[in-house]
């Protein structure tokens, strides 16, 4: 009697063999007539109907009217819309498009599109291509299946998508067709925001308005708009598709619900900026190629800290365009990954015990103006003259004020079931919102706070403080604080706590709103001082000093990962909202409702709907996780345990029957003990799950899931992972961490 060989692992082993035989996928890059590879600048944006293409294709007066709409939000008249639509159609058809679609961002985290053919029939019944101004401007998808958080009653299920001319139209290519995509907002019959983009655009407008006022008071003239700029560093994992397809948890939830730690994780720190594996580089190159055609300025690519973790960062753009481009980037990453036999994991924490993924939102404020000297100026650049320094300090402290006042809301803006696993874990920014400024700026603010330079005139004070030297210092200042959720990095803030799978729209909306609020308060303090007859420079310095004092608590230069910070933050009264349900509750605080309505960003009903949609998504994600874990335990892990235990028992019996000792009886006993324990934990999950489901109201339910259900899932995992570590390798059906993280 011999122990029978397990077959559970056959698919795993086959996959590894398959992976070892893979070679990098080659693409044929665009070439000139002589067959030489074209530089990227020659084909960048070929698939976009951007400003320069519009200028080329549109009559001069139409183009100028359109510019007014794009730059200043002026209403578009129907003649202009018809001309633009016609030009866009001609261009799209010449590039092989058969369809068009309004491309928008419902609150699912993804994009949505409904395609319509250009095909129609003329009065004589002849087929022709048509695309009118009204089709460009507006469309009416069946909105009833998108989340509205109670915004729409079913009898008014209509929702409209409306062209957002500030983001260029683009052509989406797929295997057999090309589609002209029209970036759009999605609103209800009554004009309520049903999507992610509307709020973002409204927040940009509000922020611009108050920022322009503030600049005017500081004596800066000729500013048209102040635009938040955004550069989004996108982190992701790659796992070979063959292994991915054997993991129900990755397929259903985007993260591993079980899986033991490999002997080697990221502790050797040899992956970060290491040589990019050949197959991965081939993948990245194709991603970039696709992005370049779409006008997405992909700039950097590198290995991230964890094994098989990578990053892509574009050159920054206006926040609304950057948001669209980040959505496109995630889509392209997913599509191209398939062609390379990879699955891209955008989840915030696909693997326990190794770093999670973020989406660092680099954010600054750019001036647009008619004059060349001002146009493009970054308000977060400290500048070189004392005068510029003063303005910089005024803007900087307004941001501090906004972040301090709305710290809880900013936390809510990044709340998701995925990000809960990352925030506060030992490698990601904590759930406590604080601001890191770096040694130089902190010293300057502290001295301003102490009033060390109070008796001097403001300009003198700035010189004495050495603010004029900031640009130089900031540039080669490498003391990056990776533990801060919101860090100043020389000429921009890096909102690092945003999750890798999230849309940047809502976090940036909230940030814009908070800063608009900070600036409004700054403006009122400043105006008061000026009215009292104070010299402008001194009034600015006075305002800055006041804000520095008020916002001291939100500044933190230390290690955000440390336990001391948790206590220190509690002493300072900073919110520490660890889990999504408590973070989301911030949305309903009077302060939040007031903020959004004050700036015309969201009505109370719109805020409500956002809370509900997010809570619902949180709940659904956790429900899917519970169901997936249950089925993996019941149909994969327990059966594997029984098979191994049975074979072990047979072998033990055979030895004893033969009259020889059976030392593996001990292993069998331990194994059976663990199996028993897994069964108990499995039952406990059932109990807490039922309790959670029986609780009344979404909030209460979400809390149960966040606490009891999550804890129970972790309990199960710890036993399952121990079992994985002792069961014969050729029995185990689920790809292991070492396989998923170390094969490419
Ligand atoms: P890091 O050292 O953090 O990688 P980088 O200089 O590579 O810094 O910048 C990271 C991101 O920040 C890039 O996407 C970049 O385009 C963006 N960025 C740079 N300047 C600005 C700015 N003024 N506004 C918004 N994003 C910016
Ligand atoms: Mg960075």
XYZ file of C-alpha atoms and ligand atoms in Angstrom:
772
model
C 0.000 0.000 0.000
C 1.612 3.248 -1.122
C 0.611 6.781 -0.513
C -1.205 8.006 -3.585
C 0.211 11.097 -5.231
C -1.813 14.265 -4.986
C -3.151 15.802 -8.160
C -4.381 19.108 -6.737
C -1.214 20.907 -7.737
C -1.037 19.713 -11.329
C -2.533 22.910 -12.757
C -0.104 24.947 -10.661
C 2.908 23.063 -11.946
C 1.647 23.228 -15.519
C 1.299 26.971 -15.177
C 4.854 27.397 -13.967
C 6.089 25.381 -16.938
C 3.991 27.519 -19.242
C 5.416 30.704 -17.727
C 8.989 29.480 -18.085
C 8.361 28.998 -21.791
C 6.890 32.430 -22.411
C 8.757 35.014 -24.375
C 8.228 38.782 -24.457
C 5.517 39.894 -26.873
C 6.836 42.098 -29.636
C 4.930 44.977 -31.179
C 5.565 46.705 -34.427
C 6.261 50.352 -33.637
C 5.255 53.047 -36.140
C 7.916 53.619 -38.796
C 8.670 56.218 -41.458
C 8.855 55.418 -45.191
C 12.426 54.188 -44.839
C 11.383 51.774 -42.142
C 13.046 53.759 -39.383
C 11.265 53.825 -36.049
C 9.392 57.090 -35.517
C 10.222 59.126 -32.445
C 7.317 59.327 -30.005
C 6.872 63.040 -30.659
C 5.870 62.133 -34.243
C 2.858 60.048 -33.234
C 2.018 61.361 -29.772
C -1.706 62.097 -29.592
C -2.529 60.797 -33.099
C -5.728 59.397 -31.666
C -6.883 62.612 -30.017
C -8.885 65.506 -31.316
C -6.903 67.918 -29.195
C -6.483 71.683 -29.280
C -3.930 71.718 -32.067
C -5.997 69.363 -34.203
C -9.135 71.422 -33.593
C -7.254 74.540 -34.576
C -6.191 72.866 -37.785
C -9.638 71.465 -38.652
C -11.974 74.246 -37.514
C -12.728 77.631 -39.076
C -10.926 80.371 -37.152
C -14.006 81.980 -35.588
C -15.432 78.624 -34.515
C -12.140 77.653 -32.965
C -11.981 80.904 -31.039
C -15.495 80.477 -29.706
C -14.665 76.934 -28.664
C -11.552 78.178 -26.879
C -13.686 80.532 -24.839
C -15.784 77.560 -23.792
C -12.747 75.475 -22.946
C -10.796 78.180 -21.133
C -13.496 80.247 -19.524
C -16.487 77.942 -19.443
C -18.543 80.133 -21.821
C -21.724 78.515 -23.136
C -21.373 76.824 -26.507
C -23.885 77.822 -29.173
C -25.405 75.212 -31.438
C -23.747 76.435 -34.664
C -20.354 76.024 -33.080
C -21.313 72.583 -31.753
C -22.476 71.468 -35.217
C -19.255 72.604 -36.843
C -17.129 70.921 -34.199
C -19.167 67.720 -34.489
C -18.756 67.659 -38.226
C -15.004 68.220 -38.063
C -14.635 65.565 -35.380
C -16.676 63.118 -37.472
C -14.620 63.729 -40.639
C -11.415 63.274 -38.698
C -12.656 60.158 -36.881
C -13.937 58.525 -40.064
C -10.686 59.271 -41.846
C -8.998 57.322 -39.078
C -11.341 54.369 -39.442
C -13.966 55.041 -36.778
C -17.436 53.611 -37.301
C -18.926 54.576 -33.940
C -18.945 57.327 -31.371
C -19.709 57.234 -27.666
C -20.070 59.495 -24.678
C -17.349 58.287 -22.329
C -18.120 59.036 -18.697
C -17.334 58.089 -15.132
C -20.274 56.831 -13.088
C -19.508 56.252 -9.436
C -18.421 52.672 -9.947
C -14.735 53.538 -10.060
C -14.716 52.601 -13.746
C -15.663 54.323 -16.961
C -18.808 53.722 -18.987
C -19.525 53.939 -22.689
C -22.433 53.254 -24.997
C -21.536 53.154 -28.654
C -23.620 54.518 -31.517
C -22.820 54.046 -35.176
C -22.318 57.132 -37.355
C -24.499 55.254 -39.827
C -27.862 56.711 -40.678
C -30.068 57.097 -43.793
C -30.743 60.237 -45.760
C -34.181 61.282 -47.041
C -33.782 59.039 -50.065
C -32.978 56.047 -47.946
C -29.271 56.093 -48.819
C -26.861 55.109 -46.080
C -24.617 57.902 -44.834
C -22.485 58.903 -41.832
C -23.873 61.566 -39.577
C -22.861 63.184 -36.313
C -24.662 66.343 -35.218
C -23.880 69.048 -32.707
C -26.620 67.813 -30.430
C -25.241 64.271 -30.540
C -21.874 65.685 -29.579
C -23.230 67.783 -26.744
C -25.682 65.436 -25.153
C -26.749 61.839 -24.968
C -29.217 59.908 -22.882
C -27.952 56.514 -21.807
C -30.309 54.268 -19.900
C -29.186 55.495 -16.530
C -31.205 53.243 -14.284
C -28.441 50.692 -13.852
C -25.799 53.114 -12.629
C -25.475 53.859 -8.934
C -27.279 57.030 -7.972
C -27.331 56.629 -4.195
C -31.002 57.514 -4.144
C -30.624 60.587 -6.351
C -32.999 59.238 -8.945
C -36.349 57.795 -8.234
C -37.139 55.105 -10.753
C -39.864 57.065 -12.485
C -37.263 59.700 -13.258
C -34.553 57.283 -14.211
C -33.309 59.524 -16.937
C -29.739 60.684 -16.837
C -27.818 62.697 -19.369
C -24.249 62.685 -20.445
C -22.939 66.030 -21.612
C -19.723 66.750 -23.477
C -16.889 68.137 -21.352
C -14.980 70.203 -23.927
C -12.085 70.729 -21.526
C -10.940 67.144 -22.096
C -10.000 66.109 -25.649
C -12.017 63.562 -27.614
C -10.044 60.427 -28.445
C -10.242 57.274 -30.519
C -10.396 53.986 -28.703
C -8.937 51.184 -30.796
C -9.858 47.567 -30.351
C -9.303 44.440 -32.396
C -12.029 45.049 -34.968
C -13.259 48.568 -34.513
C -12.422 52.126 -33.652
C -14.675 54.397 -31.632
C -14.641 58.141 -31.187
C -14.925 58.750 -27.429
C -16.350 62.000 -26.118
C -15.346 62.737 -22.513
C -18.575 63.611 -20.741
C -20.183 64.382 -17.441
C -23.207 62.419 -16.272
C -26.081 64.271 -14.655
C -29.650 63.551 -13.688
C -32.771 65.034 -15.209
C -32.587 67.771 -12.561
C -28.904 68.450 -13.072
C -27.590 66.501 -10.071
C -24.119 65.048 -10.404
C -24.375 61.295 -10.953
C -20.705 60.882 -11.770
C -17.177 61.606 -10.582
C -16.317 64.342 -13.055
C -19.056 66.914 -12.429
C -17.961 67.559 -8.858
C -14.346 67.772 -9.933
C -15.113 70.390 -12.574
C -17.249 72.372 -10.144
C -14.498 72.265 -7.505
C -11.933 73.484 -10.036
C -14.135 76.414 -10.900
C -14.725 77.309 -7.253
C -11.057 77.076 -6.394
C -10.074 79.158 -9.385
C -12.484 81.896 -8.420
C -11.225 82.369 -4.885
C -7.566 81.871 -5.867
C -7.905 84.637 -8.475
C -9.387 86.949 -5.849
C -6.566 86.186 -3.478
C -3.958 86.845 -6.160
C -5.633 90.103 -7.062
C -5.418 91.275 -3.463
C -1.714 90.438 -3.407
C -1.315 92.745 -6.394
C -1.005 90.169 -9.159
C -2.887 91.294 -12.243
C -3.924 89.665 -15.503
C -4.646 86.186 -14.141
C -7.426 84.395 -16.048
C -7.690 81.228 -14.056
C -5.927 79.197 -11.412
C -5.959 75.525 -12.351
C -5.049 72.601 -10.125
C -2.474 70.439 -11.870
C -2.197 66.734 -11.231
C 0.478 64.122 -11.858
C -0.637 60.635 -10.881
C 1.909 57.994 -9.972
C 0.179 54.674 -10.572
C 1.430 51.595 -8.738
C 0.378 48.080 -9.729
C 1.296 44.407 -9.507
C 1.645 41.959 -12.364
C 0.860 38.280 -11.986
C 1.042 35.776 -14.789
C -2.427 34.987 -16.117
C -1.968 31.254 -15.792
C -1.452 31.598 -12.042
C -4.039 34.344 -11.699
C -6.715 32.143 -13.240
C -6.143 29.525 -10.547
C -6.864 32.016 -7.749
C -10.619 32.583 -7.274
C -9.812 35.333 -4.761
C -7.723 37.346 -7.230
C -10.355 36.923 -9.905
C -13.308 37.851 -7.694
C -11.837 40.344 -5.235
C -8.506 41.527 -6.643
C -6.627 40.387 -3.560
C -5.472 37.156 -1.966
C -7.750 36.116 0.891
C -5.404 33.322 1.937
C -1.762 32.587 1.209
C 1.255 31.921 3.390
C 4.273 34.201 3.459
C 7.170 33.158 1.225
C 10.591 32.770 2.860
C 11.702 35.744 0.813
C 9.433 38.736 0.502
C 10.692 42.235 -0.024
C 13.198 42.189 2.831
C 16.224 42.070 0.534
C 15.078 45.390 -0.915
C 16.475 44.339 -4.254
C 13.437 45.034 -6.372
C 12.997 48.809 -6.075
C 14.473 50.465 -9.180
C 16.031 47.072 -10.062
C 16.415 45.889 -13.650
C 12.945 45.540 -15.148
C 12.274 41.911 -16.209
C 12.252 41.523 -20.005
C 8.649 40.380 -20.301
C 7.510 43.224 -18.062
C 9.458 45.802 -20.017
C 7.832 44.537 -23.199
C 4.463 44.971 -21.513
C 5.305 48.469 -20.280
C 6.487 49.524 -23.714
C 3.229 48.444 -25.307
C 1.237 50.218 -22.585
C 3.202 53.399 -23.237
C 2.781 53.015 -26.968
C -1.002 52.869 -26.549
C -0.975 55.766 -24.099
C 1.146 57.945 -26.378
C -1.363 57.503 -29.194
C -4.074 58.601 -26.763
C -2.110 61.686 -25.803
C -1.352 60.435 -22.290
C 2.122 61.717 -21.427
C 3.536 58.585 -19.777
C 6.925 59.572 -18.459
C 8.508 57.222 -15.947
C 8.422 53.464 -15.395
C 10.179 51.452 -12.756
C 10.105 48.547 -10.360
C 8.436 49.352 -7.066
C 9.387 48.122 -3.592
C 7.532 44.795 -3.552
C 8.403 41.920 -5.886
C 6.383 42.096 -9.125
C 5.221 45.607 -8.207
C 5.723 48.423 -10.716
C 4.910 52.061 -11.271
C 3.982 54.316 -14.140
C 3.905 58.106 -13.819
C 2.856 60.630 -16.439
C 3.824 64.265 -16.845
C 1.316 66.354 -14.913
C -1.681 67.991 -16.623
C -4.744 69.979 -15.623
C -6.527 67.947 -12.961
C -9.619 67.061 -15.022
C -7.575 65.852 -17.981
C -5.164 64.036 -15.664
C -8.153 62.289 -14.083
C -9.441 61.131 -17.467
C -5.951 60.074 -18.433
C -5.514 58.068 -15.279
C -8.768 56.216 -16.023
C -7.469 55.527 -19.525
C -4.159 54.394 -18.091
C -5.867 51.836 -15.862
C -7.924 50.603 -18.811
C -4.891 50.321 -21.056
C -2.921 48.536 -18.319
C -5.706 45.941 -18.057
C -6.123 45.456 -21.787
C -2.459 45.259 -22.660
C -1.746 42.947 -19.715
C -4.007 40.333 -21.299
C -2.023 40.420 -24.527
C 1.120 39.682 -22.509
C -0.449 36.865 -20.459
C -0.380 39.042 -17.372
C -3.120 40.092 -15.005
C -2.620 43.578 -13.649
C -3.622 43.982 -10.017
C -4.738 47.512 -9.221
C -6.018 46.548 -5.767
C -4.490 48.456 -2.854
C -3.346 45.328 -1.052
C -3.255 42.205 -3.205
C -0.754 40.414 -0.963
C -0.589 40.385 2.818
C 2.841 41.084 4.272
C 4.207 42.893 1.219
C 3.738 46.527 0.292
C 0.409 47.671 -1.045
C -0.173 49.998 -3.970
C -1.024 53.665 -3.935
C -1.780 56.323 -6.434
C 0.244 59.331 -5.397
C -1.603 62.456 -6.436
C 0.962 65.182 -7.108
C -1.002 68.386 -6.945
C -0.138 72.040 -7.497
C -1.805 75.261 -8.651
C -1.050 76.734 -12.037
C -1.881 80.215 -13.231
C -3.236 80.775 -16.703
C -2.874 84.308 -18.004
C -2.644 86.154 -21.263
C 0.819 87.454 -20.463
C 3.681 85.011 -21.048
C 5.454 85.934 -17.826
C 2.558 84.770 -15.678
C 1.055 82.027 -17.812
C 1.963 78.601 -16.447
C 3.318 79.938 -13.161
C 3.132 77.401 -10.334
C 1.810 78.990 -7.140
C 3.509 76.274 -5.102
C 6.900 77.250 -6.409
C 8.424 79.320 -3.598
C 9.828 81.783 -6.126
C 13.032 83.766 -6.038
C 12.122 87.251 -4.845
C 10.842 88.164 -1.369
C 7.618 89.269 -3.004
C 7.064 85.869 -4.646
C 8.053 84.189 -1.389
C 5.359 86.059 0.482
C 2.727 85.016 -2.019
C 3.969 81.440 -1.813
C 3.682 81.484 1.977
C 0.163 82.841 1.719
C -0.882 80.042 -0.655
C 0.954 77.408 1.349
C -0.675 78.388 4.625
C -4.096 78.536 2.977
C -3.573 74.910 1.963
C -2.525 74.047 5.517
C -5.686 75.667 6.755
C -7.898 73.739 4.349
C -6.253 70.402 5.104
C -6.353 71.049 8.837
C -10.009 72.000 8.852
C -11.100 69.189 6.537
C -8.692 66.410 7.538
C -11.557 64.014 8.237
C -13.196 64.710 4.914
C -9.946 64.131 3.046
C -9.727 60.773 4.787
C -13.287 60.038 3.685
C -12.368 60.912 0.112
C -9.900 58.035 -0.079
C -11.944 55.485 1.856
C -12.506 52.083 0.269
C -12.402 48.477 1.361
C -9.116 48.041 -0.493
C -7.446 51.118 0.966
C -8.402 50.024 4.505
C -5.854 47.239 4.191
C -3.182 49.694 3.209
C -3.675 52.839 5.279
C -2.022 52.436 8.591
C -0.413 49.161 7.643
C 3.278 49.329 8.202
C 4.240 50.552 4.803
C 1.573 53.024 3.817
C 0.657 56.455 5.050
C -1.517 56.290 8.144
C -5.222 56.972 8.212
C -4.388 60.136 10.181
C -4.215 63.169 7.911
C -1.174 65.347 8.545
C 1.065 67.514 6.414
C 4.799 67.132 5.937
C 6.677 70.253 4.858
C 10.322 69.302 5.182
C 12.960 70.711 7.474
C 13.563 74.012 5.718
C 9.960 75.120 5.406
C 9.118 73.881 8.885
C 11.926 75.926 10.346
C 10.713 79.003 8.488
C 7.118 78.547 9.612
C 8.231 77.901 13.190
C 10.216 81.125 13.204
C 7.317 83.043 11.761
C 5.145 81.479 14.457
C 7.540 82.489 17.244
C 7.533 85.984 15.859
C 11.346 86.006 15.820
C 11.326 88.410 12.947
C 8.230 90.305 13.879
C 9.607 93.828 14.159
C 11.162 93.886 10.736
C 9.149 94.787 7.662
C 7.671 91.766 5.931
C 10.101 91.776 3.001
C 13.042 92.166 5.369
C 11.672 89.330 7.457
C 11.389 87.039 4.463
C 14.990 87.754 3.510
C 16.112 87.190 7.063
C 14.270 83.880 7.198
C 16.057 82.777 4.077
C 12.849 81.993 2.263
C 14.466 83.193 -0.941
C 16.718 80.184 -0.773
C 13.915 77.655 -0.743
C 13.948 76.757 -4.429
C 17.592 75.756 -4.361
C 17.238 73.851 -1.144
C 14.050 72.123 -2.173
C 15.500 70.900 -5.430
C 18.290 68.807 -3.987
C 16.468 68.154 -0.790
C 16.075 64.401 -0.784
C 14.639 64.025 2.698
C 11.391 62.685 1.314
C 9.026 61.598 4.001
C 7.389 58.494 2.623
C 5.326 58.035 5.748
C 3.255 61.185 5.312
C -0.166 61.061 3.653
C 0.255 64.615 2.377
C 3.790 65.805 1.747
C 5.263 68.951 0.242
C 7.883 67.989 -2.326
C 9.554 71.202 -3.424
C 6.894 72.726 -5.685
C 3.844 70.505 -5.236
C 2.003 68.480 -2.656
C 1.914 64.729 -2.894
C -1.376 63.274 -1.631
C 0.013 59.801 -1.110
C -2.849 58.182 0.718
C -5.043 57.760 -2.377
C -5.573 54.105 -3.251
C -4.175 52.555 -6.428
C -7.549 51.528 -7.852
C -9.370 54.763 -6.985
C -10.485 57.440 -9.375
C -8.581 60.620 -8.602
C -11.725 62.676 -9.148
C -13.216 62.607 -5.668
C -9.970 62.974 -3.677
C -8.996 65.946 -5.839
C -12.516 67.406 -5.612
C -12.280 67.354 -1.823
C -8.756 68.725 -1.834
C -9.764 71.574 -4.159
C -12.761 72.342 -1.973
C -10.714 72.305 1.234
C -8.122 74.632 -0.273
C -10.819 76.940 -1.644
C -12.118 77.137 1.918
C -8.649 77.816 3.322
C -8.127 80.563 0.765
C -11.495 82.125 1.511
C -10.564 82.443 5.181
C -7.120 83.753 4.298
C -8.698 86.305 2.024
C -10.990 87.581 4.727
C -8.176 87.927 7.305
C -5.998 89.646 4.750
C -8.739 92.031 3.650
C -9.400 92.963 7.279
C -5.775 93.866 7.863
C -5.556 95.851 4.664
C -8.746 97.690 5.553
C -7.267 98.559 8.926
C -4.560 100.375 6.956
C -1.772 97.851 7.229
C 0.821 97.807 4.441
C 0.062 94.929 2.045
C 3.298 93.047 2.677
C 2.899 93.308 6.411
C -0.715 92.257 6.193
C 0.314 89.160 4.262
C 2.967 88.317 6.843
C 0.461 88.866 9.628
C -2.060 86.565 7.915
C 0.570 83.907 7.354
C 1.614 84.076 11.006
C -1.933 83.689 12.187
C -2.526 80.632 10.030
C 0.770 79.045 10.986
C -0.312 79.217 14.615
C -3.754 77.834 13.895
C -2.555 74.926 11.826
C 0.374 73.826 13.934
C -1.390 70.602 14.881
C -1.713 69.276 11.353
C 2.003 69.622 10.613
C 4.018 66.526 11.355
C 7.574 65.866 10.291
C 8.175 62.573 12.095
C 7.602 58.939 11.264
C 3.960 58.473 10.341
C 4.268 54.698 10.676
C 5.195 54.805 14.339
C 2.951 53.911 17.250
C 3.987 57.161 18.995
C 2.405 59.151 16.205
C -0.932 57.475 16.810
C -0.805 58.652 20.450
C 0.582 62.055 19.574
C -2.133 62.583 16.941
C -4.777 61.628 19.485
C -3.347 64.207 21.911
C -3.479 66.784 19.128
C -7.096 65.910 18.460
C -6.486 64.796 14.869
C -9.000 62.257 13.593
C -7.732 58.700 13.133
C -10.390 56.990 11.064
C -9.094 53.527 10.469
C -11.918 51.924 8.571
C -14.153 53.011 5.729
C -17.489 53.211 7.589
C -16.185 55.667 10.205
C -14.292 57.619 7.558
C -17.364 57.923 5.336
C -19.423 59.227 8.245
C -17.372 62.430 7.875
C -19.304 63.170 4.703
C -22.409 63.857 6.739
C -20.757 66.222 9.205
C -22.246 69.713 9.054
C -18.782 71.059 8.194
C -18.611 68.901 5.077
C -22.123 69.673 3.844
C -21.435 73.358 4.410
C -18.152 73.204 2.510
C -19.657 71.576 -0.557
C -22.714 73.786 -0.688
C -20.784 76.992 0.005
C -18.775 76.458 -3.168
C -21.600 75.022 -5.237
C -19.820 71.682 -5.572
C -22.458 69.323 -4.161
C -25.916 69.863 -2.708
C -26.749 68.030 0.487
C -28.621 65.421 -1.558
C -25.571 64.915 -3.767
C -23.350 64.419 -0.711
C -25.869 61.938 0.690
C -25.850 59.979 -2.514
C -22.063 59.845 -2.475
C -22.064 58.463 1.047
C -24.608 55.799 0.119
C -22.896 54.734 -3.056
C -19.601 54.385 -1.250
C -21.062 52.512 1.694
C -22.898 50.200 -0.659
C -19.772 49.514 -2.649
C -17.886 48.828 0.571
C -20.541 46.359 1.672
C -20.724 44.616 -1.674
C -16.966 44.227 -1.801
C -16.914 42.641 1.636
C -19.851 40.386 0.836
C -18.051 39.171 -2.272
C -14.927 38.569 -0.215
C -16.840 36.508 2.340
C -18.517 34.410 -0.354
C -15.226 33.866 -2.139
C -13.422 32.862 1.030
C -16.225 30.471 1.972
C -16.103 28.745 -1.357
C -12.306 28.524 -1.355
C -12.308 26.969 2.101
C -15.181 24.573 1.357
C -14.329 23.516 -2.174
C -10.562 23.815 -2.339
C -8.765 24.031 0.967
C -10.766 21.612 3.125
C -10.990 18.940 0.385
C -7.226 19.237 -0.088
C -6.734 18.831 3.651
C -8.974 15.763 3.735
C -7.123 14.150 0.831
C -3.733 14.764 2.390
C -4.909 13.650 5.798
C -6.397 10.479 4.268
C -3.198 9.606 2.452
C -1.150 10.316 5.537
C -3.439 8.125 7.632
C -3.179 5.304 5.105
C 0.596 5.535 5.220
C 0.666 5.613 9.007
C -1.598 2.567 9.102
C 0.573 0.743 6.569
C 3.646 1.309 8.721
C 1.942 0.181 11.879
C 0.517 -2.867 10.113
C 4.024 -3.724 8.979
C 5.165 -3.528 12.584
C 7.437 -0.498 12.074
C 7.156 2.849 13.849
C 5.115 5.578 12.151
C 6.746 8.879 13.167
C 4.431 10.820 10.864
C 1.536 9.962 13.094
C 2.448 13.163 14.959
C 2.129 15.162 11.749
C -1.215 13.549 11.105
C -2.439 14.473 14.568
C -1.313 18.075 14.158
C -2.854 18.246 10.708
C -6.184 16.924 11.920
C -6.096 19.376 14.810
C -5.702 22.248 12.371
C -8.437 20.917 10.112
C -10.754 20.829 13.118
C -9.797 24.355 13.981
C -10.427 25.537 10.409
C -13.882 24.004 10.544
C -14.632 25.807 13.791
C -13.460 29.158 12.389
C -15.447 28.528 9.271
C -18.585 28.142 11.396
C -17.750 31.281 13.332
C -17.571 33.221 10.092
C -21.020 31.942 9.263
C -22.326 33.244 12.577
C -20.804 36.737 12.403
C -21.720 37.015 8.772
C -25.364 36.256 9.529
C -25.286 38.731 12.379
C -23.898 41.414 10.095
C -26.504 40.714 7.453
C -29.275 40.867 10.052
C -28.272 44.287 11.350
C -30.463 47.201 10.413
C -29.318 49.962 8.129
C -26.306 50.204 5.889
C -24.165 52.019 8.453
C -24.651 49.369 11.124
C -24.103 46.599 8.625
C -20.922 48.180 7.333
C -19.583 48.499 10.881
C -20.222 44.791 11.519
C -18.361 43.900 8.360
C -15.516 46.266 9.193
C -15.002 44.795 12.655
C -16.362 41.292 13.328
C -16.529 39.888 9.816
C -13.074 41.195 8.889
C -11.588 39.776 12.094
C -13.204 36.411 11.451
C -11.818 36.320 7.909
C -8.351 36.965 9.305
C -8.808 34.132 11.835
C -9.650 31.720 9.049
C -6.733 32.924 7.053
C -4.212 32.301 9.791
C -5.267 28.631 10.099
C -5.487 28.155 6.330
C -1.991 29.605 5.927
C -0.619 27.281 8.573
C -2.181 24.366 6.734
C -0.624 25.525 3.488
C 2.778 25.424 5.174
C 2.448 21.764 6.147
C 0.475 20.130 3.347
C 2.395 18.325 0.600
C 3.280 20.774 -2.151
C 1.800 18.568 -4.848
C -1.577 18.585 -3.137
C -2.005 22.347 -2.821
C -4.209 23.708 -5.614
C -3.715 27.453 -5.101
C -0.688 29.222 -6.558
C 1.568 30.223 -3.710
C 2.969 33.655 -2.910
C 6.447 32.623 -4.022
C 5.042 31.624 -7.402
C 2.844 34.667 -7.955
C 5.451 37.158 -6.765
C 8.607 35.713 -8.236
C 7.737 34.422 -11.667
C 7.558 36.629 -14.731
P 9.057 61.726 -7.522
O 10.437 61.877 -7.041
O 8.037 61.828 -6.441
O 8.852 60.528 -8.407
P 8.665 63.346 -9.900
O 9.376 64.616 -10.232
O 8.948 62.141 -10.698
O 8.828 63.082 -8.367
O 7.134 63.676 -9.984
C 6.144 62.775 -9.712
C 4.892 63.273 -10.383
O 4.652 64.625 -9.999
C 4.941 63.277 -11.914
O 3.739 62.769 -12.384
C 5.095 64.734 -12.218
O 4.590 65.071 -13.482
C 4.267 65.349 -11.123
N 4.469 66.784 -10.974
C 5.593 67.498 -11.100
N 5.326 68.812 -10.987
C 3.999 68.943 -10.786
C 3.098 70.038 -10.631
N 3.514 71.282 -10.641
N 1.789 69.759 -10.468
C 1.335 68.509 -10.448
N 2.129 67.453 -10.594
C 3.434 67.650 -10.761
Mg 6.982 60.131 -6.122
